[in-house]
Amino acid sequence: DAKTTQPTSMDCAEGRAANLPCNHSTISGNEYVYWYRQIHSQGPQYIIHGLKNNETNEMASLIITEDRKSSTLILPHATLRDTAVYYCIVQTGANNLFFGTGTRLTVIP
Amino acid sequence: DAGVTQSPTHLIKTRGQQVTLRCSPKSGHDTVSWYQQALGQGPQFIFQYYEEEERQRGNFPDRFSGHQFPNYSSELNVNALLLGDSALYLCASSPQVGLNTEAFFGQGTRLTVV
């Protein structure tokens, strides 16, 4: 039970911002929103996570709505290397992650 | 820091055989989780080890078992292999159970059952 809903696929032009949405309407108060990505045939890579406040790191920004029922991952300047499957995960800890099918992001030259 | 390392990278086994996969966690991490990823699907949680004990388990049969050693490395064992066990097996490590921090994944072991 992945607890999240994501679009199956998205395209983004190289150099533009990629905005990946995620719905998690049943999220509980102590559950964090995690984002990972998986480039073909590699292990998933952590991107960012947050509880209620917006977060930013060197890779991306995470915007969580005030009611916490949805979030958006923003890659500010997408490159071809950002082409991957992006997973939005709601979980109480980092140690047992329930992945859904994710969003396949394709960055177009 | 070598990160999470898994061995072997690829493996071919015959139906009915047994297999052991190995994982060394990232330096400083004491919690190891295992995942199975079938082709075209997201990873599925198998189980998690902390302090040499299985702490949580996903919806996998008893044919899947594991072990964690005092140095925090871990093994995943699968008995009586089925064709449906063919998948990418991923190991992830993190520091301490229950803390909200990121998990680091290895590159996986690709198991093919023929």
Tab-separated table of C-alpha atoms in Angstrom:
chain	number	residue	atom	x	y	z
A	1	ASP	CA	0.000	0.000	0.000
A	2	ALA	CA	1.969	2.953	-1.372
A	3	LYS	CA	-0.387	5.661	0.041
A	4	THR	CA	0.566	8.018	-2.816
A	5	THR	CA	-0.696	8.827	-6.302
A	6	GLN	CA	1.623	10.087	-9.031
A	7	PRO	CA	1.247	10.604	-12.784
A	8	THR	CA	2.664	7.721	-14.762
A	9	SER	CA	4.891	9.863	-16.942
A	10	MET	CA	5.945	13.446	-17.657
A	11	ASP	CA	8.167	15.251	-20.130
A	12	CYS	CA	10.272	18.335	-19.446
A	13	ALA	CA	12.449	20.448	-21.732
A	14	GLU	CA	16.122	20.572	-20.847
A	15	GLY	CA	16.950	23.660	-18.781
A	16	ARG	CA	13.377	24.188	-17.647
A	17	ALA	CA	11.971	23.440	-14.210
A	18	ALA	CA	10.438	20.007	-13.733
A	19	ASN	CA	7.472	19.960	-11.357
A	20	LEU	CA	6.452	16.487	-10.232
A	21	PRO	CA	3.177	16.273	-8.286
A	22	CYS	CA	2.177	13.712	-5.664
A	23	ASN	CA	-1.107	13.195	-3.834
A	24	HIS	CA	-1.058	11.696	-0.341
A	25	SER	CA	-4.499	12.503	1.016
A	26	THR	CA	-4.369	9.899	3.822
A	27	ILE	CA	-1.051	11.047	5.281
A	28	SER	CA	-0.820	10.931	9.084
A	29	GLY	CA	0.616	13.632	11.303
A	30	ASN	CA	3.899	11.829	11.941
A	31	GLU	CA	4.513	10.663	8.385
A	32	TYR	CA	7.176	12.287	6.253
A	33	VAL	CA	7.130	12.751	2.499
A	34	TYR	CA	10.225	11.278	0.829
A	35	TRP	CA	11.337	11.547	-2.777
A	36	TYR	CA	13.708	9.100	-4.411
A	37	ARG	CA	14.642	8.594	-8.027
A	38	GLN	CA	15.901	5.593	-9.924
A	39	ILE	CA	17.940	5.883	-13.049
A	40	HIS	CA	17.703	2.835	-15.285
A	41	SER	CA	19.136	-0.311	-13.682
A	42	GLN	CA	20.633	1.552	-10.717
A	43	GLY	CA	19.619	1.608	-7.059
A	44	PRO	CA	17.218	4.342	-5.943
A	45	GLN	CA	18.802	7.642	-4.964
A	46	TYR	CA	17.517	9.829	-2.154
A	47	ILE	CA	16.504	13.335	-3.224
A	48	ILE	CA	14.764	15.111	-0.379
A	49	HIS	CA	12.218	14.678	2.402
A	50	GLY	CA	10.009	16.848	4.586
A	51	LEU	CA	7.279	16.848	7.221
A	52	LYS	CA	5.305	20.069	6.820
A	53	ASN	CA	7.681	22.850	5.864
A	54	ASN	CA	9.041	23.387	2.389
A	55	GLU	CA	12.543	22.036	1.964
A	56	THR	CA	15.391	22.782	-0.419
A	57	ASN	CA	18.737	21.144	-0.999
A	58	GLU	CA	21.324	21.093	-3.762
A	59	MET	CA	19.246	18.732	-5.856
A	60	ALA	CA	15.668	19.921	-5.546
A	61	SER	CA	12.923	21.725	-3.671
A	62	LEU	CA	9.951	20.097	-1.963
A	63	ILE	CA	6.730	22.049	-1.620
A	64	ILE	CA	4.152	20.546	0.764
A	65	THR	CA	0.642	21.980	0.876
A	66	GLU	CA	-0.621	23.381	4.170
A	67	ASP	CA	-3.057	20.477	4.630
A	68	ARG	CA	-0.201	18.054	3.766
A	69	LYS	CA	-2.404	16.150	1.331
A	70	SER	CA	-0.166	16.800	-1.636
A	71	SER	CA	3.349	17.853	-2.522
A	72	THR	CA	5.462	18.873	-5.504
A	73	LEU	CA	9.069	18.042	-6.213
A	74	ILE	CA	10.810	20.761	-8.202
A	75	LEU	CA	13.989	20.215	-10.179
A	76	PRO	CA	14.886	23.833	-10.969
A	77	HIS	CA	16.925	23.313	-14.160
A	78	ALA	CA	16.373	19.837	-15.555
A	79	THR	CA	19.229	18.159	-17.416
A	80	LEU	CA	19.290	15.006	-19.499
A	81	ARG	CA	20.818	13.213	-16.488
A	82	ASP	CA	17.605	13.857	-14.557
A	83	THR	CA	15.717	11.402	-16.777
A	84	ALA	CA	14.587	8.741	-14.298
A	85	VAL	CA	11.640	7.279	-12.410
A	86	TYR	CA	10.723	9.488	-9.457
A	87	TYR	CA	9.066	7.943	-6.406
A	88	CYS	CA	7.040	9.852	-3.837
A	89	ILE	CA	6.837	7.896	-0.579
A	90	VAL	CA	4.981	8.545	2.654
A	91	GLN	CA	6.566	6.778	5.569
A	92	THR	CA	7.282	7.152	9.256
A	93	GLY	CA	10.932	6.240	8.867
A	94	ALA	CA	13.639	5.815	6.279
A	95	ASN	CA	14.097	2.172	6.841
A	96	ASN	CA	11.148	0.469	5.193
A	97	LEU	CA	9.967	2.409	2.207
A	98	PHE	CA	6.802	1.459	0.330
A	99	PHE	CA	7.381	2.398	-3.284
A	100	GLY	CA	4.556	2.798	-5.780
A	101	THR	CA	5.123	2.800	-9.537
A	102	GLY	CA	6.443	6.378	-9.602
A	103	THR	CA	6.573	8.995	-12.377
A	104	ARG	CA	8.790	8.388	-15.355
A	105	LEU	CA	10.339	11.794	-16.129
A	106	THR	CA	11.868	12.251	-19.550
A	107	VAL	CA	13.998	15.347	-20.105
A	108	ILE	CA	13.932	16.332	-23.755
A	109	PRO	CA	16.881	18.113	-25.425
B	1	ASP	CA	33.380	5.903	1.683
B	2	ALA	CA	32.307	3.039	-0.562
B	3	GLY	CA	28.623	3.492	0.178
B	4	VAL	CA	26.403	0.412	0.133
B	5	THR	CA	27.995	-2.511	-1.660
B	6	GLN	CA	26.244	-5.662	-2.829
B	7	SER	CA	27.547	-8.907	-4.186
B	8	PRO	CA	27.333	-10.524	-6.586
B	9	THR	CA	26.093	-8.087	-9.230
B	10	HIS	CA	24.508	-10.793	-11.366
B	11	LEU	CA	23.507	-14.367	-10.630
B	12	ILE	CA	21.797	-17.168	-12.520
B	13	LYS	CA	20.204	-20.014	-10.564
B	14	THR	CA	18.037	-22.997	-11.382
B	15	ARG	CA	14.504	-23.377	-10.084
B	16	GLY	CA	14.514	-25.130	-6.693
B	17	GLN	CA	17.999	-24.037	-5.749
B	18	GLN	CA	18.967	-21.752	-2.885
B	19	VAL	CA	20.736	-18.396	-3.154
B	20	THR	CA	22.566	-16.047	-0.774
B	21	LEU	CA	23.009	-12.356	-1.526
B	22	ARG	CA	25.307	-10.099	0.472
B	23	CYS	CA	25.272	-6.457	1.508
B	24	SER	CA	27.743	-4.176	3.265
B	25	PRO	CA	26.113	-1.021	4.603
B	26	LYS	CA	27.442	2.500	4.325
B	27	SER	CA	29.983	3.343	7.006
B	28	GLY	CA	28.247	4.415	10.204
B	29	HIS	CA	24.931	2.767	9.328
B	30	ASP	CA	23.584	-0.024	11.496
B	31	THR	CA	20.211	-0.734	9.878
B	32	VAL	CA	19.841	-2.744	6.686
B	33	SER	CA	16.711	-3.302	4.619
B	34	TRP	CA	16.193	-5.558	1.610
B	35	TYR	CA	13.920	-4.947	-1.358
B	36	GLN	CA	12.818	-6.931	-4.382
B	37	GLN	CA	12.217	-5.120	-7.662
B	38	ALA	CA	10.538	-7.002	-10.475
B	39	LEU	CA	10.907	-5.692	-14.008
B	40	GLY	CA	8.809	-2.562	-14.541
B	41	GLN	CA	7.736	-2.329	-10.906
B	42	GLY	CA	8.821	-0.270	-7.915
B	43	PRO	CA	10.915	-1.907	-5.195
B	44	GLN	CA	9.003	-3.967	-2.629
B	45	PHE	CA	10.140	-4.133	0.997
B	46	ILE	CA	11.198	-7.614	2.131
B	47	PHE	CA	12.548	-7.080	5.655
B	48	GLN	CA	14.731	-4.924	7.834
B	49	TYR	CA	17.543	-5.835	10.228
B	50	TYR	CA	18.775	-3.891	13.226
B	51	GLU	CA	20.965	-5.156	16.074
B	52	GLU	CA	21.179	-8.533	14.319
B	53	GLU	CA	17.430	-9.089	14.508
B	54	GLU	CA	14.658	-8.909	11.948
B	55	ARG	CA	12.601	-5.891	13.002
B	56	GLN	CA	10.009	-5.549	10.264
B	57	ARG	CA	8.876	-7.736	7.413
B	58	GLY	CA	6.932	-7.173	4.250
B	59	ASN	CA	4.568	-9.595	2.539
B	60	PHE	CA	7.109	-12.258	1.577
B	61	PRO	CA	7.017	-15.996	2.316
B	62	ASP	CA	9.302	-17.766	4.766
B	63	ARG	CA	11.460	-18.889	1.852
B	64	PHE	CA	13.001	-15.437	2.206
B	65	SER	CA	15.219	-15.170	5.248
B	66	GLY	CA	18.093	-13.009	6.331
B	67	HIS	CA	20.855	-12.406	8.745
B	68	GLN	CA	22.783	-9.452	10.092
B	69	PHE	CA	26.315	-9.799	11.414
B	70	PRO	CA	28.000	-7.867	14.244
B	71	ASN	CA	29.715	-5.629	11.686
B	72	TYR	CA	26.214	-4.690	10.395
B	73	SER	CA	26.636	-6.464	7.058
B	74	SER	CA	23.710	-8.585	5.991
B	75	GLU	CA	22.707	-11.572	3.903
B	76	LEU	CA	19.473	-12.370	2.130
B	77	ASN	CA	18.723	-16.059	1.596
B	78	VAL	CA	16.055	-17.404	-0.716
B	79	ASN	CA	15.225	-21.118	-0.647
B	80	ALA	CA	13.397	-23.245	-3.203
B	81	LEU	CA	13.741	-20.648	-5.928
B	82	LEU	CA	10.809	-20.031	-8.230
B	83	LEU	CA	10.871	-18.466	-11.680
B	84	GLY	CA	8.957	-15.539	-10.156
B	85	ASP	CA	11.873	-14.781	-7.840
B	86	SER	CA	13.769	-13.375	-10.815
B	87	ALA	CA	14.288	-9.715	-9.944
B	88	LEU	CA	16.710	-7.004	-8.893
B	89	TYR	CA	17.419	-7.338	-5.175
B	90	LEU	CA	18.325	-4.082	-3.493
B	91	CYS	CA	19.916	-3.469	-0.125
B	92	ALA	CA	19.514	-0.153	1.677
B	93	SER	CA	21.187	1.098	4.821
B	94	SER	CA	20.424	3.928	7.222
B	95	PRO	CA	21.583	5.044	10.639
B	96	GLN	CA	19.351	3.652	13.391
B	97	VAL	CA	15.786	2.461	13.270
B	98	GLY	CA	13.066	5.050	13.579
B	99	LEU	CA	14.966	8.176	12.701
B	100	ASN	CA	13.703	10.220	9.791
B	101	THR	CA	16.702	10.218	7.561
B	102	GLU	CA	17.528	9.049	4.091
B	103	ALA	CA	18.263	5.474	3.096
B	104	PHE	CA	21.220	4.727	0.874
B	105	PHE	CA	20.797	1.989	-1.724
B	106	GLY	CA	23.289	-0.316	-3.320
B	107	GLN	CA	23.335	-1.051	-7.031
B	108	GLY	CA	21.560	-4.337	-6.510
B	109	THR	CA	21.982	-7.972	-7.435
B	110	ARG	CA	20.231	-9.102	-10.594
B	111	LEU	CA	18.946	-12.650	-9.953
B	112	THR	CA	17.719	-14.748	-12.846
B	113	VAL	CA	16.002	-18.057	-12.092
B	114	VAL	CA	15.834	-20.484	-15.016
